[in-house]
Amino acid sequence: MDESSETAPLLIPRSRRNSNARVSWNQSPYIGGQLEILERRGSVSDNYEVNNLGRRDSSINGPHFGLDFESENIPLSSDRRGSTQYNAINSSSRPRSPLATTIINAPLREARSTRVLSDRFESLDYDLVENTLLLKEEAQQTFVRVNRIQTQKWFVMFLIGAVVALIADMVVIVVDEISEFKYGRLRDLFDRCSTTSGDCLVQPLGLWILMNILPVLIGSVIVVYMSPAASGSGVAQVKCFLNGVKIPQFLRVQTLIAKIVGMVGSLTGGLAVGKEGPMIHIGAIVGAGISQGRLGPFDFHVFENFRSDAEKRDFVSAGVAAGIAAAFGAPVGGVLLILEEGASFWNQSLTWKVFFCSLVSVFTYNSIIGVYLDRPGDLSNSGLVNLGVMDNMSYLVYEIPIFLLMATFGGLLGAIFVSLNVWLTAFRHKHITSRVARVLEVVLIAAVSATVGFLLIYFIDDCQMMRDVTPQRTVQMLCSDGEYSTMATMLFQTSEKSVRNLLHDAPGTYKPITLGAFVIAYFFLACWTCGSWIPSGQFIPGLLIGAGWGRLVGIGVMRLMPGVSIDPGRYALIGAAAQLGGIVRMTISLTVILIESTGNITFGLPIMITLIVAQWIGNWFNSGLFDVHIKLLRVPLLDWEPPPLSSHLTAKDVMSYPVYTLKTTESVGAIVDLLHKVTHNGFAVVDEGELRNPLSDEPDTFGQMRGLILRSQLITLLQAKVFDQRLDIAAVRKRLNIQTFRDAYPRFPSIKSLNVTEEERRYTMNLTPYMNHSPYICYLTTSFPRIFKLFRALGLRHLVVVNNRNQVVGMVTRKDLAKFRVEMHRGKIKVEELHISNELRATTLTKGFP
Amino acid sequence: MDESSETAPLLIPRSRRNSNARVSWNQSPYIGGQLEILERRGSVSDNYEVNNLGRRDSSINGPHFGLDFESENIPLSSDRRGSTQYNAINSSSRPRSPLATTIINAPLREARSTRVLSDRFESLDYDLVENTLLLKEEAQQTFVRVNRIQTQKWFVMFLIGAVVALIADMVVIVVDEISEFKYGRLRDLFDRCSTTSGDCLVQPLGLWILMNILPVLIGSVIVVYMSPAASGSGVAQVKCFLNGVKIPQFLRVQTLIAKIVGMVGSLTGGLAVGKEGPMIHIGAIVGAGISQGRLGPFDFHVFENFRSDAEKRDFVSAGVAAGIAAAFGAPVGGVLLILEEGASFWNQSLTWKVFFCSLVSVFTYNSIIGVYLDRPGDLSNSGLVNLGVMDNMSYLVYEIPIFLLMATFGGLLGAIFVSLNVWLTAFRHKHITSRVARVLEVVLIAAVSATVGFLLIYFIDDCQMMRDVTPQRTVQMLCSDGEYSTMATMLFQTSEKSVRNLLHDAPGTYKPITLGAFVIAYFFLACWTCGSWIPSGQFIPGLLIGAGWGRLVGIGVMRLMPGVSIDPGRYALIGAAAQLGGIVRMTISLTVILIESTGNITFGLPIMITLIVAQWIGNWFNSGLFDVHIKLLRVPLLDWEPPPLSSHLTAKDVMSYPVYTLKTTESVGAIVDLLHKVTHNGFAVVDEGELRNPLSDEPDTFGQMRGLILRSQLITLLQAKVFDQRLDIAAVRKRLNIQTFRDAYPRFPSIKSLNVTEEERRYTMNLTPYMNHSPYICYLTTSFPRIFKLFRALGLRHLVVVNNRNQVVGMVTRKDLAKFRVEMHRGKIKVEELHISNELRATTLTKGFP
């Protein structure tokens, strides 16, 4: 690690740095801890570079007014550590705030790689571009058409729900059949073996390992070589997407295929994974795919009105909810998860549509699975992860303290799980970098899973008498006749069934030693599997670990109070909730999901209390699993609320300055050059008629604000060659409507692929009809919390900062806000200003989500 | 009704009218149909009047630039009906939109009173005022203090949950005891009578009527004379409050007392009402009260940081959720109802706090009620409205069509209920206007309820053999020995118990004739009671009516398919959902509430489907009960989304113009005069250094935008006499901090109560440190949907409109947006521009909510 990496923490709001300082800072890139292998890319700046095309001289080299950026030339040399610069600059005009102090006091050597945001994650445009074309389209619309689009929306919601459920049905049936075959064979082999000598165990062990490795290998190869974005669960990516961050490859068709195949592989391969996370991802892809009326390269030219980030988000939300609904039989839980993890501005009519989609999903899933299970017409069965209906359970007030202790334990164990996984992820990023290594790791996990299982069965003596009430399938293993091995029974079935058995089996079914050993082994296996290169859900492993130790607690309570009739399954349920809550830190949605999938409402209250406490305890130490991985990947996620005590920061402090602007009628050459030069996605459109006030103490301006135009729009315009000097410009303009932009969505060509001749470069383009003529703006004095709320509530991507004559002075983007992050650690609040790095390789964007 | 009332529909966006036109329009006030008795108040304008204090000459009588308002002098005389003015004005610059057409085509004679918004409803300030004082306070804060405020918040949430639950416990115990006594007496009397001749029935009937009248009379008198805002359920008011509309008296302590007493009265009086609605209102008051650290006139000086509309909203939300949680034992349902009906911008940390509050509420409620019911420590009992746990219910796919038909019927019946109630409300507003009449109506309802009950028992022969499985208490009535009257049994208990019995009683308990007669009678009684001057919830009546006809359907299905074992209780549940859904039109929250209160998850799916269909069918005809009443009361509620096809409307069209502005340093006299003259609550603060462009086609401007100041702030400043010319001004300024403003919240004195001497009038005030220096603003060209989203997502009250030199040109308030309303009627969309009237008497603001 480069020593100089610790030298340039962003202690000074960027706008206060002069361009020299910024360049030097750019040229000594921050090496992000151990997680990322960095390339030096000195030439592409991560800031809005000094520019105003066509007026470059006046803005850069011309006179500076007011706040003199030259005179504050603070070289960020390597010996400036933890200095009080931030205050020195701030104290003049504003009252000192503890925020500043905290940022300074954060010891620099603690700066791990999670304190960096990547510049490579692009944002989504959840704000509608309102330009003349849109008005034109609206003018041609009628209420009949509005109705038709609404009907289409409901129809698409129906389709999404049905398709997600069909995929869930398919997966569950395939996995069931394969598992049945696999574990049937294994059971037979092991049972045959118990009658003869121990040596014959080698053959079934070998077969077990083989049967684990084979499907996992197939799944992993497809994921690693075809679509790395399909690895992990997908929950973290969904969260990023709904927050407004684009995750590359995340919604592609090949990701869908890889996810389904990989999921079947990991499930039948006996890994410690679940299928709910992948179902969420599958739901998201189906939602995006169907609503866009496209399948890979094929365009069906339907639902073209839905081709925008904002519309797509609604359908992705619905797909995610449908995925959860199918996975857990929990339609309300699905809607709530979207709400708890994703949404910011929530809307009643969208809620209804998402709810409808969830319902369709559950309904379709149940109808088909009913036929498969030979109970056609019975819709009461629910969800992939049917935890079984828990009836007639009640609890007493003195049990609440026990539940609270369990919640605390679950929170602790969850925090340990997350920390271990973070360490593992760091190790993976550093050492397991080649494709082959990634596949091999997964294969190794599969082999170890089988071996550990075998060792558990072999060394733990837990033979139980066959009784009336036994699990569906028993395995005799090494036990005498008339007995069976509970450990083998637990291992020789899918994880969901194990959870169900732990919740429902009669008291006395499990020995404490069995549960203890199983929980410990499964905990480490699950932690290892999480984040490896295969689709894997974390919900079922969490539930299974928790149900295991929860039942252990139940057995303990039974022994302590022999007189009272206690059902250990009840403690298993609380344990499951505590463990899963400790890992993922959700509350409301998880409560409802657990209620819906156990079909038991009586336990709602203790489950909720358990989840809330587990979350509190876990958050004391670290963030939830998905949040931690989002941080590790340096995603510029916007939190729910602005950091506390940040009101003293204003737009002036956080904005990118200077900015690139375009004139309302701009030369084609200038536009092409700009797009080549920078990677920014939005540009302020200005008029030149400036009214500079030499006495003002404000930053230099870049022209009178007129509107905002996106890179994608500029590229579409260049492609259509809407140049004012063309002879047929009227016809070209007429042809160009909002549909042209929708057709190009979402994969706009790169600027490099466009051909612009030398003659065309001298032409001009009138941007007025295409730009967003009234984007949301803010003043230089607007405080950070206000800007934050604006971004969060309206899903903005760019916010133009104007002075009080409405002249453009800066630009705020998501990263400028996301870099101020609150850390709550062991009860203390801290606000950090993160570093924004463009030094992340593009391929790493898709990797490593849990 | 005055004929001239139909003459001045607002077909022309107000900004296009010149001031003459507006004055004449004010002087022929719109008489709002039959519902309101109007006072003429010609002097107070409902618009921002032409003004710019201190520069009055230049702005009103001076030269007009650009859009010449004089030349568009359109007299709104009484013969202008349904003209095409709107288009004539619009067509010049913008493409024609069907919205314009629709507004025109709306026949004027249809303009009923629901097409009017009242100007008297004030908005709440959900947007934080960020001024120098706030920054100063923040600068003195530390993260420790931030943590402390957070802890306080959790603590207040705990208190709210506990207090709401205690009130619920108290109410339920009191009502239970009184009802037990009352119905016990009645049962005895009637049973004794059945053995003798029929004449002796007069005495029990008389007693019944008396026992109904007495508590109802007490409740009604208290409500009518002490706090009219306590009548009805409170759900509609909560919805308005969360939307940002202030409902007078709604959150006062006397309203709480009146609500509790009235609720006990209406419940023990045997009216067709429930207690969940009132519990919601009680929760809201408790939430507001505790968080403000005040009880009526007493100020405990605690939680002073929470004294703002924005903070209060969070606590009110929590209180409402706690109310539902206690009423139904449905903590998740409570959170969801807040979400479905109230929230716009939803926030994870708030969700958790609200959820926690709900949990505390359920927990406290159950603990105490467990002691009351002699089952201490058993927390499984849940909710005021315990519908009883429905176990072992399953359903088959062929039942779904039956459920759908029931949903359709429920939706229809719900729409009829709403329409009848609207008619009744109109009647009430017109004829039952005196206090005595209001009390008498309620008493009449109580008497009629008893009489109808008696007639039902008397005329309907439904004697049933006593069997093993019978309801808890049976009444023999006119039946022979060994038999009992099911009708009497249904009537001689609280409504909740009747619902529970309908869901749980064994097949064959009820005769169809009993159910039919009961449903019809109860339907009309409930509809009559709804909206009368006593606290009344609509949930239980809805459930009871639905459960009645649902069970009837169940009996029908049983007869049609004699071979199949069918539990009619299942159909009762679906019927209950359909009926309630048809009346209130909620979906997700109601599903969860029903799931939570029946403790049965298996039926989740059919309940959801039923609710969605019932909502669709009902919405085909009218809005939900609460929405209709909100419209009848002319509340300027902002919908979830802007009306479709409204993009062609811009800020220019909807803003109030001209506006009143204040200078950054303004004379005290001018401020006092302004506050006396107008009732507006927000004023733009400007600098005079204008840069008018005589060539611009924009409206006249009112100075360079500097900030926004609220009436309440101005009054506090005047009270503190922060006048620049005072000798001790430095000391005064120092003393004045943000706490001064918090202490004054929420009951700022009237401007009339302030004493300003003639000398002080000549002083000036510097508004800069107190104004919000960077309010959200919009451009003249900003489209209606964008403005709408800004208001809805951020909870704004005022939005300053600036031209593209950042000069103030207009002001948009909630009413300017709320007046464009979408009507969906029988599948057709229509957008109306409503009239804004200031002609509503202040007293009527608090009345008539259902």
mmCIF file of C-alpha atoms in Angstrom, chain A residues 95-96 98-99 102 127-128 130 135 138-139 141-143 146-147 154 331-332 335-336 339-341 344-349 351-352 355-356 359 362-363 377-380 391-392 394-397 400 585 587-588 591-592 596 599-602 605 608-609 612 615-616 640-641 644-648 691 704-706 772-777 779 781-783 785-786 789-790 792-794 804-806 827 829 831, chain B residues 95-96 98-99 102 127-128 130 135 138-139 141-143 146-147 154 331-332 335-336 339-341 344-349 351-352 355-356 359 362-363 377-380 391-392 394-397 400 585 587-588 591-592 596 599-602 605 608-609 612 615-616 640-641 644-648 691 704-706 772-777 779 781-783 785-786 789-790 792-794 804-806 827 829 831:
data_model
loop_
_atom_site.group_PDB
_atom_site.id
_atom_site.type_symbol
_atom_site.label_atom_id
_atom_site.label_comp_id
_atom_site.label_asym_id
_atom_site.label_seq_id
_atom_site.Cartn_x
_atom_site.Cartn_y
_atom_site.Cartn_z
ATOM 1 C CA PRO A 95 -20.441 29.351 13.188
ATOM 2 C CA ARG A 96 -18.298 26.353 13.983
ATOM 3 C CA PRO A 98 -19.054 19.824 15.602
ATOM 4 C CA LEU A 99 -19.367 18.232 12.191
ATOM 5 C CA THR A 102 -15.477 15.283 13.813
ATOM 6 C CA ASP A 127 -36.671 12.827 -12.366
ATOM 7 C CA LEU A 128 -38.722 13.255 -15.520
ATOM 8 C CA GLU A 130 -39.767 17.965 -19.082
ATOM 9 C CA LEU A 135 -45.426 18.859 -23.854
ATOM 10 C CA GLU A 138 -49.050 15.408 -23.916
ATOM 11 C CA ALA A 139 -50.932 17.837 -26.090
ATOM 12 C CA GLN A 141 -52.885 12.761 -25.695
ATOM 13 C CA THR A 142 -56.371 12.370 -24.459
ATOM 14 C CA PHE A 143 -57.773 11.068 -21.257
ATOM 15 C CA VAL A 146 -54.182 8.142 -20.186
ATOM 16 C CA ASN A 147 -56.652 5.442 -19.245
ATOM 17 C CA TRP A 154 -51.983 -3.012 -14.504
ATOM 18 C CA PRO A 331 -47.418 -10.575 -0.484
ATOM 19 C CA VAL A 332 -47.671 -7.950 2.238
ATOM 20 C CA VAL A 335 -44.589 -4.680 -0.426
ATOM 21 C CA LEU A 336 -43.096 -3.795 2.935
ATOM 22 C CA LEU A 339 -40.790 0.169 1.341
ATOM 23 C CA GLU A 340 -38.296 -0.549 4.091
ATOM 24 C CA GLU A 341 -35.278 -1.053 1.916
ATOM 25 C CA SER A 344 -38.197 7.106 -0.846
ATOM 26 C CA PHE A 345 -41.230 8.795 -2.252
ATOM 27 C CA TRP A 346 -44.039 6.350 -1.953
ATOM 28 C CA ASN A 347 -47.235 6.679 -3.711
ATOM 29 C CA GLN A 348 -50.586 5.152 -3.065
ATOM 30 C CA SER A 349 -51.433 4.101 -6.588
ATOM 31 C CA THR A 351 -48.517 0.665 -3.685
ATOM 32 C CA TRP A 352 -51.717 -0.807 -5.010
ATOM 33 C CA PHE A 355 -49.577 -5.193 -4.064
ATOM 34 C CA PHE A 356 -51.620 -6.508 -6.979
ATOM 35 C CA LEU A 359 -50.984 -11.121 -5.138
ATOM 36 C CA VAL A 362 -48.672 -15.788 -4.813
ATOM 37 C CA PHE A 363 -51.823 -16.907 -6.541
ATOM 38 C CA GLY A 377 -57.273 -26.127 -6.118
ATOM 39 C CA ASP A 378 -55.843 -25.793 -2.637
ATOM 40 C CA LEU A 379 -54.381 -22.327 -2.454
ATOM 41 C CA SER A 380 -53.601 -22.431 1.226
ATOM 42 C CA ASP A 391 -50.972 -23.417 15.204
ATOM 43 C CA ASN A 392 -52.074 -23.150 18.762
ATOM 44 C CA SER A 394 -49.259 -19.053 22.879
ATOM 45 C CA TYR A 395 -46.742 -17.395 25.118
ATOM 46 C CA LEU A 396 -46.654 -15.869 28.537
ATOM 47 C CA VAL A 397 -45.242 -12.626 29.759
ATOM 48 C CA ILE A 400 -40.465 -12.089 27.027
ATOM 49 C CA ARG A 585 -31.272 -5.750 10.209
ATOM 50 C CA THR A 587 -37.664 -5.128 11.102
ATOM 51 C CA ILE A 588 -41.130 -4.508 9.804
ATOM 52 C CA THR A 591 -41.806 -9.468 10.860
ATOM 53 C CA VAL A 592 -44.518 -9.637 8.262
ATOM 54 C CA GLU A 596 -46.921 -14.727 6.628
ATOM 55 C CA GLY A 599 -49.079 -18.482 9.148
ATOM 56 C CA ASN A 600 -49.022 -17.546 12.778
ATOM 57 C CA ILE A 601 -50.005 -14.136 13.981
ATOM 58 C CA THR A 602 -49.959 -14.768 17.712
ATOM 59 C CA LEU A 605 -45.470 -9.337 18.862
ATOM 60 C CA MET A 608 -41.202 -7.870 16.314
ATOM 61 C CA ILE A 609 -39.624 -7.210 19.684
ATOM 62 C CA ILE A 612 -36.020 -4.642 16.898
ATOM 63 C CA GLN A 615 -31.251 -4.804 15.046
ATOM 64 C CA TRP A 616 -30.255 -2.427 17.819
ATOM 65 C CA TRP A 640 -32.641 8.210 4.392
ATOM 66 C CA GLU A 641 -31.778 11.429 6.076
ATOM 67 C CA PRO A 644 -27.074 15.524 11.664
ATOM 68 C CA LEU A 645 -25.597 18.971 12.273
ATOM 69 C CA SER A 646 -24.805 19.483 8.617
ATOM 70 C CA SER A 647 -26.832 22.659 8.153
ATOM 71 C CA HIS A 648 -23.707 24.782 8.127
ATOM 72 C CA LEU A 691 -24.728 40.499 -15.632
ATOM 73 C CA GLN A 704 -27.625 32.739 -17.134
ATOM 74 C CA MET A 705 -29.396 29.485 -16.232
ATOM 75 C CA ARG A 706 -31.781 28.275 -18.936
ATOM 76 C CA ASN A 772 -35.384 20.375 -19.386
ATOM 77 C CA HIS A 773 -36.417 23.999 -19.206
ATOM 78 C CA SER A 774 -37.228 24.119 -15.534
ATOM 79 C CA PRO A 775 -35.061 21.736 -13.596
ATOM 80 C CA TYR A 776 -35.013 21.928 -9.822
ATOM 81 C CA ILE A 777 -32.303 24.325 -8.717
ATOM 82 C CA TYR A 779 -29.032 28.685 -4.303
ATOM 83 C CA THR A 781 -26.774 29.475 0.359
ATOM 84 C CA THR A 782 -29.049 26.436 0.329
ATOM 85 C CA SER A 783 -28.037 24.170 3.154
ATOM 86 C CA PRO A 785 -29.938 19.076 4.458
ATOM 87 C CA ARG A 786 -32.284 20.913 2.096
ATOM 88 C CA LYS A 789 -34.014 16.175 0.981
ATOM 89 C CA LEU A 790 -34.572 17.435 -2.532
ATOM 90 C CA ARG A 792 -33.852 11.954 -1.836
ATOM 91 C CA ALA A 793 -37.490 12.876 -2.190
ATOM 92 C CA LEU A 794 -37.461 13.566 -5.902
ATOM 93 C CA ASN A 804 -29.068 35.075 -6.610
ATOM 94 C CA ARG A 805 -29.260 36.370 -10.144
ATOM 95 C CA ASN A 806 -30.003 32.902 -11.408
ATOM 96 C CA GLY A 827 -23.438 4.353 20.153
ATOM 97 C CA ILE A 829 -22.187 9.283 15.872
ATOM 98 C CA VAL A 831 -19.718 12.106 10.164
ATOM 99 C CA PRO B 95 -50.145 23.364 -27.405
ATOM 100 C CA ARG B 96 -53.756 22.679 -26.562
ATOM 101 C CA PRO B 98 -57.372 17.966 -23.343
ATOM 102 C CA LEU B 99 -57.192 19.210 -19.794
ATOM 103 C CA THR B 102 -62.280 19.037 -20.036
ATOM 104 C CA ASP B 127 -40.757 22.376 5.688
ATOM 105 C CA LEU B 128 -38.133 23.423 8.199
ATOM 106 C CA GLU B 130 -33.660 27.413 7.952
ATOM 107 C CA LEU B 135 -27.584 27.607 12.251
ATOM 108 C CA GLU B 138 -26.790 23.845 15.477
ATOM 109 C CA ALA B 139 -23.361 25.329 15.957
ATOM 110 C CA GLN B 141 -24.927 21.462 19.447
ATOM 111 C CA THR B 142 -22.769 18.432 19.729
ATOM 112 C CA PHE B 143 -23.279 14.891 18.634
ATOM 113 C CA VAL B 146 -28.022 14.862 18.843
ATOM 114 C CA ASN B 147 -27.953 11.495 20.545
ATOM 115 C CA TRP B 154 -37.695 7.057 21.422
ATOM 116 C CA PRO B 331 -49.258 -3.038 15.074
ATOM 117 C CA VAL B 332 -48.223 -3.678 11.499
ATOM 118 C CA VAL B 335 -47.980 1.442 10.495
ATOM 119 C CA LEU B 336 -49.463 0.567 7.138
ATOM 120 C CA LEU B 339 -48.501 4.879 5.119
ATOM 121 C CA GLU B 340 -51.542 4.222 2.980
ATOM 122 C CA GLU B 341 -53.582 7.171 4.086
ATOM 123 C CA SER B 344 -45.869 11.201 1.536
ATOM 124 C CA PHE B 345 -42.189 11.164 2.220
ATOM 125 C CA TRP B 346 -41.547 8.123 4.311
ATOM 126 C CA ASN B 347 -38.444 7.528 6.166
ATOM 127 C CA GLN B 348 -36.939 4.392 7.564
ATOM 128 C CA SER B 349 -35.983 5.685 10.970
ATOM 129 C CA THR B 351 -40.984 3.848 10.389
ATOM 130 C CA TRP B 352 -39.068 2.107 13.119
ATOM 131 C CA PHE B 355 -43.524 0.630 14.729
ATOM 132 C CA PHE B 356 -41.975 0.676 18.182
ATOM 133 C CA LEU B 359 -45.643 -2.386 19.706
ATOM 134 C CA VAL B 362 -50.238 -3.484 21.895
ATOM 135 C CA PHE B 363 -48.046 -4.747 24.662
ATOM 136 C CA GLY B 377 -49.356 -12.678 31.735
ATOM 137 C CA ASP B 378 -51.146 -13.963 28.678
ATOM 138 C CA LEU B 379 -50.287 -11.535 25.902
ATOM 139 C CA SER B 380 -51.887 -13.500 23.115
ATOM 140 C CA ASP B 391 -58.101 -21.538 13.083
ATOM 141 C CA ASN B 392 -58.037 -24.378 10.654
ATOM 142 C CA SER B 394 -58.819 -23.408 4.306
ATOM 143 C CA TYR B 395 -60.353 -22.561 0.985
ATOM 144 C CA LEU B 396 -60.402 -23.977 -2.473
ATOM 145 C CA VAL B 397 -59.891 -22.383 -5.820
ATOM 146 C CA ILE B 400 -62.538 -17.541 -5.442
ATOM 147 C CA ARG B 585 -61.532 1.877 0.153
ATOM 148 C CA THR B 587 -56.507 -2.175 0.741
ATOM 149 C CA ILE B 588 -53.140 -3.084 2.163
ATOM 150 C CA THR B 591 -55.826 -6.565 4.799
ATOM 151 C CA VAL B 592 -53.170 -6.555 7.457
ATOM 152 C CA GLU B 596 -53.910 -9.369 12.540
ATOM 153 C CA GLY B 599 -55.097 -14.073 13.740
ATOM 154 C CA ASN B 600 -55.539 -15.953 10.516
ATOM 155 C CA ILE B 601 -53.073 -15.658 7.702
ATOM 156 C CA THR B 602 -54.423 -18.370 5.403
ATOM 157 C CA LEU B 605 -54.977 -13.860 -0.088
ATOM 158 C CA MET B 608 -56.738 -8.972 -0.321
ATOM 159 C CA ILE B 609 -58.425 -9.905 -3.550
ATOM 160 C CA ILE B 612 -58.961 -4.741 -4.161
ATOM 161 C CA GLN B 615 -62.238 -0.817 -3.943
ATOM 162 C CA TRP B 616 -62.326 -0.875 -7.732
ATOM 163 C CA TRP B 640 -50.861 11.589 -4.345
ATOM 164 C CA GLU B 641 -50.079 12.566 -7.875
ATOM 165 C CA PRO B 644 -52.730 13.678 -15.704
ATOM 166 C CA LEU B 645 -52.027 15.829 -18.748
ATOM 167 C CA SER B 646 -51.398 18.919 -16.686
ATOM 168 C CA SER B 647 -47.860 19.566 -17.906
ATOM 169 C CA HIS B 648 -49.012 22.460 -20.065
ATOM 170 C CA LEU B 691 -32.947 44.852 -13.033
ATOM 171 C CA GLN B 704 -34.869 40.414 -6.126
ATOM 172 C CA MET B 705 -35.637 37.213 -4.203
ATOM 173 C CA ARG B 706 -33.813 36.990 -0.883
ATOM 174 C CA ASN B 772 -35.547 31.333 5.512
ATOM 175 C CA HIS B 773 -32.684 32.362 3.285
ATOM 176 C CA SER B 774 -32.935 29.560 0.784
ATOM 177 C CA PRO B 775 -36.502 28.439 0.391
ATOM 178 C CA TYR B 776 -37.384 26.112 -2.442
ATOM 179 C CA ILE B 777 -38.358 28.145 -5.483
ATOM 180 C CA TYR B 779 -39.450 29.293 -12.325
ATOM 181 C CA THR B 781 -41.925 27.977 -16.728
ATOM 182 C CA THR B 782 -41.928 25.187 -14.169
ATOM 183 C CA SER B 783 -44.763 22.854 -14.980
ATOM 184 C CA PRO B 785 -46.624 18.427 -12.121
ATOM 185 C CA ARG B 786 -43.140 19.460 -11.026
ATOM 186 C CA LYS B 789 -44.281 16.877 -6.705
ATOM 187 C CA LEU B 790 -42.215 19.446 -4.858
ATOM 188 C CA ARG B 792 -46.142 16.746 -1.990
ATOM 189 C CA ALA B 793 -42.715 15.298 -1.403
ATOM 190 C CA LEU B 794 -41.390 18.064 0.792
ATOM 191 C CA ASN B 804 -35.100 33.847 -14.796
ATOM 192 C CA ARG B 805 -33.281 36.672 -13.077
ATOM 193 C CA ASN B 806 -34.415 35.377 -9.698
ATOM 194 C CA GLY B 827 -64.170 4.900 -15.482
ATOM 195 C CA ILE B 829 -61.207 10.812 -15.951
ATOM 196 C CA VAL B 831 -60.004 17.329 -14.293
#
